Amino acid sequence: MAIQKSVNKITIPITIDRLSIDDTDDIVELDKKCFPTPWSASAYLTEVHNSSAYYIVAKTDGRIVGYAGMWLIMDEAHITTIGVDPDYRGKKVGERMLIDMLRAAVQNGAARATLEVRKQNLAAQNLYLKYGFEIVAIRRGYYTDNNEDAFVMWTKDMQQPEYRRVFNMNVKQIEERL
């Protein structure tokens, strides 16, 4: 399976905050721009109150341009969603949210992280590979909008020095670009 290399892209200044109830209407609208089967407002409201959930928003100039979330269960982090406004893709918004989530996962004792990604979403796959995820399985027909398969990806032990070295190197490269 060939994975395409990404090219250097422009970064923008963003802040990352925890998702709040006040953000849910904006997230629902952005979700509609990002995905063919967006979540409902009630789904996001449930996640705001879920003690196992960690959801964040990325803002630039006070505007939400990205959101991401995961569940922290025992020693695993399950990334449930990462969405970036189409007008802000290629500006490292998704990568910076992924960094934030992986840091939070490690700080909360997660040893591994997992996610599902569309088989055709090479940009996302490249990002996840960069942060130590590996394709370990395929979920056939996982996406209900078009019956597309999903790759299941997992990291190795994020608490191990080798993983932390690679993670920190990637973070340093992003920080240098800012």
mmCIF file with all atom_site columns, C-alpha atoms in Angstrom:
data_model
loop_
_atom_site.group_PDB
_atom_site.id
_atom_site.type_symbol
_atom_site.label_atom_id
_atom_site.label_alt_id
_atom_site.label_comp_id
_atom_site.label_asym_id
_atom_site.label_entity_id
_atom_site.label_seq_id
_atom_site.pdbx_PDB_ins_code
_atom_site.Cartn_x
_atom_site.Cartn_y
_atom_site.Cartn_z
_atom_site.occupancy
_atom_site.B_iso_or_equiv
_atom_site.pdbx_formal_charge
_atom_site.auth_seq_id
_atom_site.auth_comp_id
_atom_site.auth_asym_id
_atom_site.auth_atom_id
_atom_site.pdbx_PDB_model_num
ATOM 1   C CA . MET A 1 1   ? 0.000   0.000  0.000  1.00 0.00 ? 1   MET A CA 1
ATOM 2   C CA . ALA A 1 2   ? 1.499   3.315  -1.072 1.00 0.00 ? 2   ALA A CA 1
ATOM 3   C CA . ILE A 1 3   ? 1.107   6.279  1.211  1.00 0.00 ? 3   ILE A CA 1
ATOM 4   C CA . GLN A 1 4   ? 1.808   9.664  -0.350 1.00 0.00 ? 4   GLN A CA 1
ATOM 5   C CA . LYS A 1 5   ? 4.259   12.066 1.270  1.00 0.00 ? 5   LYS A CA 1
ATOM 6   C CA . SER A 1 6   ? 2.858   15.398 2.363  1.00 0.00 ? 6   SER A CA 1
ATOM 7   C CA . VAL A 1 7   ? 4.499   18.650 1.400  1.00 0.00 ? 7   VAL A CA 1
ATOM 8   C CA . ASN A 1 8   ? 5.403   21.523 3.720  1.00 0.00 ? 8   ASN A CA 1
ATOM 9   C CA . LYS A 1 9   ? 2.330   23.571 4.356  1.00 0.00 ? 9   LYS A CA 1
ATOM 10  C CA . ILE A 1 10  ? 1.569   26.968 5.839  1.00 0.00 ? 10  ILE A CA 1
ATOM 11  C CA . THR A 1 11  ? 0.702   27.210 9.533  1.00 0.00 ? 11  THR A CA 1
ATOM 12  C CA . ILE A 1 12  ? -1.610  29.741 11.140 1.00 0.00 ? 12  ILE A CA 1
ATOM 13  C CA . PRO A 1 13  ? -1.813  30.946 14.734 1.00 0.00 ? 13  PRO A CA 1
ATOM 14  C CA . ILE A 1 14  ? -4.408  28.982 16.677 1.00 0.00 ? 14  ILE A CA 1
ATOM 15  C CA . THR A 1 15  ? -5.425  28.423 20.246 1.00 0.00 ? 15  THR A CA 1
ATOM 16  C CA . ILE A 1 16  ? -6.697  25.085 21.478 1.00 0.00 ? 16  ILE A CA 1
ATOM 17  C CA . ASP A 1 17  ? -9.322  24.984 24.217 1.00 0.00 ? 17  ASP A CA 1
ATOM 18  C CA . ARG A 1 18  ? -11.559 22.342 25.730 1.00 0.00 ? 18  ARG A CA 1
ATOM 19  C CA . LEU A 1 19  ? -14.936 22.060 24.038 1.00 0.00 ? 19  LEU A CA 1
ATOM 20  C CA . SER A 1 20  ? -17.624 23.893 25.996 1.00 0.00 ? 20  SER A CA 1
ATOM 21  C CA . ILE A 1 21  ? -21.384 23.863 25.784 1.00 0.00 ? 21  ILE A CA 1
ATOM 22  C CA . ASP A 1 22  ? -21.208 27.305 24.161 1.00 0.00 ? 22  ASP A CA 1
ATOM 23  C CA . ASP A 1 23  ? -19.162 25.817 21.284 1.00 0.00 ? 23  ASP A CA 1
ATOM 24  C CA . THR A 1 24  ? -21.618 23.083 20.304 1.00 0.00 ? 24  THR A CA 1
ATOM 25  C CA . ASP A 1 25  ? -23.698 25.077 17.777 1.00 0.00 ? 25  ASP A CA 1
ATOM 26  C CA . ASP A 1 26  ? -20.532 26.156 15.943 1.00 0.00 ? 26  ASP A CA 1
ATOM 27  C CA . ILE A 1 27  ? -19.166 22.599 16.030 1.00 0.00 ? 27  ILE A CA 1
ATOM 28  C CA . VAL A 1 28  ? -22.383 21.181 14.573 1.00 0.00 ? 28  VAL A CA 1
ATOM 29  C CA . GLU A 1 29  ? -22.213 23.664 11.682 1.00 0.00 ? 29  GLU A CA 1
ATOM 30  C CA . LEU A 1 30  ? -18.535 22.955 11.091 1.00 0.00 ? 30  LEU A CA 1
ATOM 31  C CA . ASP A 1 31  ? -19.161 19.202 11.274 1.00 0.00 ? 31  ASP A CA 1
ATOM 32  C CA . LYS A 1 32  ? -21.607 19.581 8.377  1.00 0.00 ? 32  LYS A CA 1
ATOM 33  C CA . LYS A 1 33  ? -18.818 21.174 6.303  1.00 0.00 ? 33  LYS A CA 1
ATOM 34  C CA . CYS A 1 34  ? -16.310 18.461 7.244  1.00 0.00 ? 34  CYS A CA 1
ATOM 35  C CA . PHE A 1 35  ? -18.197 15.174 7.007  1.00 0.00 ? 35  PHE A CA 1
ATOM 36  C CA . PRO A 1 36  ? -21.047 13.671 4.971  1.00 0.00 ? 36  PRO A CA 1
ATOM 37  C CA . THR A 1 37  ? -22.679 12.230 8.127  1.00 0.00 ? 37  THR A CA 1
ATOM 38  C CA . PRO A 1 38  ? -22.272 14.887 10.825 1.00 0.00 ? 38  PRO A CA 1
ATOM 39  C CA . TRP A 1 39  ? -23.020 14.309 14.490 1.00 0.00 ? 39  TRP A CA 1
ATOM 40  C CA . SER A 1 40  ? -26.036 15.880 16.153 1.00 0.00 ? 40  SER A CA 1
ATOM 41  C CA . ALA A 1 41  ? -25.864 18.688 18.700 1.00 0.00 ? 41  ALA A CA 1
ATOM 42  C CA . SER A 1 42  ? -27.025 16.234 21.362 1.00 0.00 ? 42  SER A CA 1
ATOM 43  C CA . ALA A 1 43  ? -24.068 13.952 20.590 1.00 0.00 ? 43  ALA A CA 1
ATOM 44  C CA . TYR A 1 44  ? -21.623 16.793 21.244 1.00 0.00 ? 44  TYR A CA 1
ATOM 45  C CA . LEU A 1 45  ? -23.508 17.863 24.362 1.00 0.00 ? 45  LEU A CA 1
ATOM 46  C CA . THR A 1 46  ? -23.234 14.296 25.641 1.00 0.00 ? 46  THR A CA 1
ATOM 47  C CA . GLU A 1 47  ? -19.486 14.355 25.039 1.00 0.00 ? 47  GLU A CA 1
ATOM 48  C CA . VAL A 1 48  ? -19.076 17.646 26.941 1.00 0.00 ? 48  VAL A CA 1
ATOM 49  C CA . HIS A 1 49  ? -20.536 15.889 30.004 1.00 0.00 ? 49  HIS A CA 1
ATOM 50  C CA . ASN A 1 50  ? -18.805 12.520 29.485 1.00 0.00 ? 50  ASN A CA 1
ATOM 51  C CA . SER A 1 51  ? -16.062 12.125 32.104 1.00 0.00 ? 51  SER A CA 1
ATOM 52  C CA . SER A 1 52  ? -14.181 9.720  29.807 1.00 0.00 ? 52  SER A CA 1
ATOM 53  C CA . ALA A 1 53  ? -14.211 12.177 26.908 1.00 0.00 ? 53  ALA A CA 1
ATOM 54  C CA . TYR A 1 54  ? -11.655 14.817 25.968 1.00 0.00 ? 54  TYR A CA 1
ATOM 55  C CA . TYR A 1 55  ? -12.898 17.190 23.243 1.00 0.00 ? 55  TYR A CA 1
ATOM 56  C CA . ILE A 1 56  ? -11.143 20.306 22.005 1.00 0.00 ? 56  ILE A CA 1
ATOM 57  C CA . VAL A 1 57  ? -11.636 23.170 19.575 1.00 0.00 ? 57  VAL A CA 1
ATOM 58  C CA . ALA A 1 58  ? -9.036  25.058 17.552 1.00 0.00 ? 58  ALA A CA 1
ATOM 59  C CA . LYS A 1 59  ? -9.671  28.763 17.121 1.00 0.00 ? 59  LYS A CA 1
ATOM 60  C CA . THR A 1 60  ? -8.090  31.491 15.063 1.00 0.00 ? 60  THR A CA 1
ATOM 61  C CA . ASP A 1 61  ? -9.230  35.088 15.424 1.00 0.00 ? 61  ASP A CA 1
ATOM 62  C CA . GLY A 1 62  ? -11.970 33.859 17.785 1.00 0.00 ? 62  GLY A CA 1
ATOM 63  C CA . ARG A 1 63  ? -13.435 31.564 15.115 1.00 0.00 ? 63  ARG A CA 1
ATOM 64  C CA . ILE A 1 64  ? -13.582 27.780 15.527 1.00 0.00 ? 64  ILE A CA 1
ATOM 65  C CA . VAL A 1 65  ? -11.698 26.220 12.616 1.00 0.00 ? 65  VAL A CA 1
ATOM 66  C CA . GLY A 1 66  ? -11.265 22.710 13.983 1.00 0.00 ? 66  GLY A CA 1
ATOM 67  C CA . TYR A 1 67  ? -12.420 20.266 16.604 1.00 0.00 ? 67  TYR A CA 1
ATOM 68  C CA . ALA A 1 68  ? -11.293 16.881 17.829 1.00 0.00 ? 68  ALA A CA 1
ATOM 69  C CA . GLY A 1 69  ? -12.158 14.380 20.476 1.00 0.00 ? 69  GLY A CA 1
ATOM 70  C CA . MET A 1 70  ? -11.254 11.126 22.112 1.00 0.00 ? 70  MET A CA 1
ATOM 71  C CA . TRP A 1 71  ? -12.355 8.787  24.830 1.00 0.00 ? 71  TRP A CA 1
ATOM 72  C CA . LEU A 1 72  ? -9.890  7.816  27.540 1.00 0.00 ? 72  LEU A CA 1
ATOM 73  C CA . ILE A 1 73  ? -10.735 4.339  28.773 1.00 0.00 ? 73  ILE A CA 1
ATOM 74  C CA . MET A 1 74  ? -8.327  2.618  31.141 1.00 0.00 ? 74  MET A CA 1
ATOM 75  C CA . ASP A 1 75  ? -4.946  2.788  29.389 1.00 0.00 ? 75  ASP A CA 1
ATOM 76  C CA . GLU A 1 76  ? -6.290  3.451  25.892 1.00 0.00 ? 76  GLU A CA 1
ATOM 77  C CA . ALA A 1 77  ? -7.226  6.577  23.983 1.00 0.00 ? 77  ALA A CA 1
ATOM 78  C CA . HIS A 1 78  ? -9.780  6.168  21.215 1.00 0.00 ? 78  HIS A CA 1
ATOM 79  C CA . ILE A 1 79  ? -9.771  9.167  18.883 1.00 0.00 ? 79  ILE A CA 1
ATOM 80  C CA . THR A 1 80  ? -13.368 9.607  17.787 1.00 0.00 ? 80  THR A CA 1
ATOM 81  C CA . THR A 1 81  ? -13.174 12.608 15.483 1.00 0.00 ? 81  THR A CA 1
ATOM 82  C CA . ILE A 1 82  ? -10.913 15.255 14.018 1.00 0.00 ? 82  ILE A CA 1
ATOM 83  C CA . GLY A 1 83  ? -12.479 17.874 11.779 1.00 0.00 ? 83  GLY A CA 1
ATOM 84  C CA . VAL A 1 84  ? -10.909 20.934 10.183 1.00 0.00 ? 84  VAL A CA 1
ATOM 85  C CA . ASP A 1 85  ? -12.750 23.642 8.292  1.00 0.00 ? 85  ASP A CA 1
ATOM 86  C CA . PRO A 1 86  ? -12.050 23.012 4.582  1.00 0.00 ? 86  PRO A CA 1
ATOM 87  C CA . ASP A 1 87  ? -10.769 26.603 4.265  1.00 0.00 ? 87  ASP A CA 1
ATOM 88  C CA . TYR A 1 88  ? -8.090  25.869 6.902  1.00 0.00 ? 88  TYR A CA 1
ATOM 89  C CA . ARG A 1 89  ? -6.899  22.456 5.795  1.00 0.00 ? 89  ARG A CA 1
ATOM 90  C CA . GLY A 1 90  ? -3.202  22.160 5.030  1.00 0.00 ? 90  GLY A CA 1
ATOM 91  C CA . LYS A 1 91  ? -2.325  24.692 7.739  1.00 0.00 ? 91  LYS A CA 1
ATOM 92  C CA . LYS A 1 92  ? -1.413  22.140 10.449 1.00 0.00 ? 92  LYS A CA 1
ATOM 93  C CA . VAL A 1 93  ? -4.608  22.696 12.461 1.00 0.00 ? 93  VAL A CA 1
ATOM 94  C CA . GLY A 1 94  ? -5.400  18.981 12.561 1.00 0.00 ? 94  GLY A CA 1
ATOM 95  C CA . GLU A 1 95  ? -1.827  18.100 13.482 1.00 0.00 ? 95  GLU A CA 1
ATOM 96  C CA . ARG A 1 96  ? -1.786  20.538 16.369 1.00 0.00 ? 96  ARG A CA 1
ATOM 97  C CA . MET A 1 97  ? -5.067  19.135 17.685 1.00 0.00 ? 97  MET A CA 1
ATOM 98  C CA . LEU A 1 98  ? -3.700  15.589 17.362 1.00 0.00 ? 98  LEU A CA 1
ATOM 99  C CA . ILE A 1 99  ? -0.607  16.647 19.342 1.00 0.00 ? 99  ILE A CA 1
ATOM 100 C CA . ASP A 1 100 ? -2.820  18.105 22.064 1.00 0.00 ? 100 ASP A CA 1
ATOM 101 C CA . MET A 1 101 ? -4.899  14.941 22.299 1.00 0.00 ? 101 MET A CA 1
ATOM 102 C CA . LEU A 1 102 ? -1.904  12.590 22.359 1.00 0.00 ? 102 LEU A CA 1
ATOM 103 C CA . ARG A 1 103 ? -0.278  14.700 25.083 1.00 0.00 ? 103 ARG A CA 1
ATOM 104 C CA . ALA A 1 104 ? -3.472  14.565 27.137 1.00 0.00 ? 104 ALA A CA 1
ATOM 105 C CA . ALA A 1 105 ? -3.729  10.813 26.572 1.00 0.00 ? 105 ALA A CA 1
ATOM 106 C CA . VAL A 1 106 ? -0.178  10.213 27.804 1.00 0.00 ? 106 VAL A CA 1
ATOM 107 C CA . GLN A 1 107 ? -0.662  12.544 30.783 1.00 0.00 ? 107 GLN A CA 1
ATOM 108 C CA . ASN A 1 108 ? -3.757  10.553 31.715 1.00 0.00 ? 108 ASN A CA 1
ATOM 109 C CA . GLY A 1 109 ? -1.889  7.242  31.578 1.00 0.00 ? 109 GLY A CA 1
ATOM 110 C CA . ALA A 1 110 ? -2.817  5.986  28.112 1.00 0.00 ? 110 ALA A CA 1
ATOM 111 C CA . ALA A 1 111 ? -0.320  3.528  26.728 1.00 0.00 ? 111 ALA A CA 1
ATOM 112 C CA . ARG A 1 112 ? -1.848  3.291  23.266 1.00 0.00 ? 112 ARG A CA 1
ATOM 113 C CA . ALA A 1 113 ? -4.151  5.231  20.984 1.00 0.00 ? 113 ALA A CA 1
ATOM 114 C CA . THR A 1 114 ? -6.466  3.995  18.271 1.00 0.00 ? 114 THR A CA 1
ATOM 115 C CA . LEU A 1 115 ? -8.711  5.438  15.572 1.00 0.00 ? 115 LEU A CA 1
ATOM 116 C CA . GLU A 1 116 ? -10.511 4.608  12.350 1.00 0.00 ? 116 GLU A CA 1
ATOM 117 C CA . VAL A 1 117 ? -9.756  6.494  9.151  1.00 0.00 ? 117 VAL A CA 1
ATOM 118 C CA . ARG A 1 118 ? -11.277 6.330  5.690  1.00 0.00 ? 118 ARG A CA 1
ATOM 119 C CA . LYS A 1 119 ? -9.299  4.123  3.357  1.00 0.00 ? 119 LYS A CA 1
ATOM 120 C CA . GLN A 1 120 ? -9.205  6.953  0.788  1.00 0.00 ? 120 GLN A CA 1
ATOM 121 C CA . ASN A 1 121 ? -8.113  9.674  3.249  1.00 0.00 ? 121 ASN A CA 1
ATOM 122 C CA . LEU A 1 122 ? -4.390  9.638  2.523  1.00 0.00 ? 122 LEU A CA 1
ATOM 123 C CA . ALA A 1 123 ? -3.719  13.035 4.137  1.00 0.00 ? 123 ALA A CA 1
ATOM 124 C CA . ALA A 1 124 ? -5.073  11.833 7.479  1.00 0.00 ? 124 ALA A CA 1
ATOM 125 C CA . GLN A 1 125 ? -3.287  8.494  7.172  1.00 0.00 ? 125 GLN A CA 1
ATOM 126 C CA . ASN A 1 126 ? 0.016   10.272 6.575  1.00 0.00 ? 126 ASN A CA 1
ATOM 127 C CA . LEU A 1 127 ? -0.526  12.409 9.662  1.00 0.00 ? 127 LEU A CA 1
ATOM 128 C CA . TYR A 1 128 ? -1.308  9.400  11.819 1.00 0.00 ? 128 TYR A CA 1
ATOM 129 C CA . LEU A 1 129 ? 1.670   7.454  10.494 1.00 0.00 ? 129 LEU A CA 1
ATOM 130 C CA . LYS A 1 130 ? 3.895   10.414 11.363 1.00 0.00 ? 130 LYS A CA 1
ATOM 131 C CA . TYR A 1 131 ? 2.733   10.127 14.988 1.00 0.00 ? 131 TYR A CA 1
ATOM 132 C CA . GLY A 1 132 ? 3.369   6.425  15.301 1.00 0.00 ? 132 GLY A CA 1
ATOM 133 C CA . PHE A 1 133 ? 0.048   4.933  14.268 1.00 0.00 ? 133 PHE A CA 1
ATOM 134 C CA . GLU A 1 134 ? 0.118   1.744  12.242 1.00 0.00 ? 134 GLU A CA 1
ATOM 135 C CA . ILE A 1 135 ? -2.630  0.167  10.155 1.00 0.00 ? 135 ILE A CA 1
ATOM 136 C CA . VAL A 1 136 ? -3.612  -3.045 11.914 1.00 0.00 ? 136 VAL A CA 1
ATOM 137 C CA . ALA A 1 137 ? -7.008  -3.967 10.436 1.00 0.00 ? 137 ALA A CA 1
ATOM 138 C CA . ILE A 1 138 ? -9.739  -3.010 7.997  1.00 0.00 ? 138 ILE A CA 1
ATOM 139 C CA . ARG A 1 139 ? -13.374 -2.459 8.935  1.00 0.00 ? 139 ARG A CA 1
ATOM 140 C CA . ARG A 1 140 ? -15.303 -3.293 5.763  1.00 0.00 ? 140 ARG A CA 1
ATOM 141 C CA . GLY A 1 141 ? -18.122 -0.872 4.886  1.00 0.00 ? 141 GLY A CA 1
ATOM 142 C CA . TYR A 1 142 ? -17.539 1.099  8.085  1.00 0.00 ? 142 TYR A CA 1
ATOM 143 C CA . TYR A 1 143 ? -18.703 4.465  6.737  1.00 0.00 ? 143 TYR A CA 1
ATOM 144 C CA . THR A 1 144 ? -22.443 4.407  6.194  1.00 0.00 ? 144 THR A CA 1
ATOM 145 C CA . ASP A 1 145 ? -22.606 7.327  3.753  1.00 0.00 ? 145 ASP A CA 1
ATOM 146 C CA . ASN A 1 146 ? -20.812 5.411  0.981  1.00 0.00 ? 146 ASN A CA 1
ATOM 147 C CA . ASN A 1 147 ? -19.940 1.998  2.473  1.00 0.00 ? 147 ASN A CA 1
ATOM 148 C CA . GLU A 1 148 ? -16.221 2.906  2.385  1.00 0.00 ? 148 GLU A CA 1
ATOM 149 C CA . ASP A 1 149 ? -13.811 0.765  4.352  1.00 0.00 ? 149 ASP A CA 1
ATOM 150 C CA . ALA A 1 150 ? -11.931 2.149  7.348  1.00 0.00 ? 150 ALA A CA 1
ATOM 151 C CA . PHE A 1 151 ? -8.399  1.382  8.382  1.00 0.00 ? 151 PHE A CA 1
ATOM 152 C CA . VAL A 1 152 ? -8.038  0.705  12.079 1.00 0.00 ? 152 VAL A CA 1
ATOM 153 C CA . MET A 1 153 ? -4.825  2.301  13.298 1.00 0.00 ? 153 MET A CA 1
ATOM 154 C CA . TRP A 1 154 ? -3.011  1.876  16.633 1.00 0.00 ? 154 TRP A CA 1
ATOM 155 C CA . THR A 1 155 ? 0.080   3.369  18.191 1.00 0.00 ? 155 THR A CA 1
ATOM 156 C CA . LYS A 1 156 ? 2.711   1.386  19.970 1.00 0.00 ? 156 LYS A CA 1
ATOM 157 C CA . ASP A 1 157 ? 3.230   2.083  23.676 1.00 0.00 ? 157 ASP A CA 1
ATOM 158 C CA . MET A 1 158 ? 3.185   5.873  23.964 1.00 0.00 ? 158 MET A CA 1
ATOM 159 C CA . GLN A 1 159 ? 4.837   5.688  27.386 1.00 0.00 ? 159 GLN A CA 1
ATOM 160 C CA . GLN A 1 160 ? 8.019   4.178  25.929 1.00 0.00 ? 160 GLN A CA 1
ATOM 161 C CA . PRO A 1 161 ? 11.088  6.392  25.329 1.00 0.00 ? 161 PRO A CA 1
ATOM 162 C CA . GLU A 1 162 ? 11.262  5.626  21.590 1.00 0.00 ? 162 GLU A CA 1
ATOM 163 C CA . TYR A 1 163 ? 7.685   6.744  20.997 1.00 0.00 ? 163 TYR A CA 1
ATOM 164 C CA . ARG A 1 164 ? 8.222   9.865  23.110 1.00 0.00 ? 164 ARG A CA 1
ATOM 165 C CA . ARG A 1 165 ? 11.409  10.685 21.162 1.00 0.00 ? 165 ARG A CA 1
ATOM 166 C CA . VAL A 1 166 ? 9.622   10.579 17.805 1.00 0.00 ? 166 VAL A CA 1
ATOM 167 C CA . PHE A 1 167 ? 6.625   12.460 19.195 1.00 0.00 ? 167 PHE A CA 1
ATOM 168 C CA . ASN A 1 168 ? 8.818   15.206 20.670 1.00 0.00 ? 168 ASN A CA 1
ATOM 169 C CA . MET A 1 169 ? 10.798  15.508 17.425 1.00 0.00 ? 169 MET A CA 1
ATOM 170 C CA . ASN A 1 170 ? 7.571   16.015 15.449 1.00 0.00 ? 170 ASN A CA 1
ATOM 171 C CA . VAL A 1 171 ? 6.290   18.563 17.964 1.00 0.00 ? 171 VAL A CA 1
ATOM 172 C CA . LYS A 1 172 ? 9.567   20.481 17.820 1.00 0.00 ? 172 LYS A CA 1
ATOM 173 C CA . GLN A 1 173 ? 9.329   20.688 14.016 1.00 0.00 ? 173 GLN A CA 1
ATOM 174 C CA . ILE A 1 174 ? 5.818   22.131 14.251 1.00 0.00 ? 174 ILE A CA 1
ATOM 175 C CA . GLU A 1 175 ? 6.822   24.610 16.968 1.00 0.00 ? 175 GLU A CA 1
ATOM 176 C CA . GLU A 1 176 ? 9.763   25.814 14.869 1.00 0.00 ? 176 GLU A CA 1
ATOM 177 C CA . ARG A 1 177 ? 7.372   26.620 12.011 1.00 0.00 ? 177 ARG A CA 1
ATOM 178 C CA . LEU A 1 178 ? 5.231   28.779 14.275 1.00 0.00 ? 178 LEU A CA 1
#
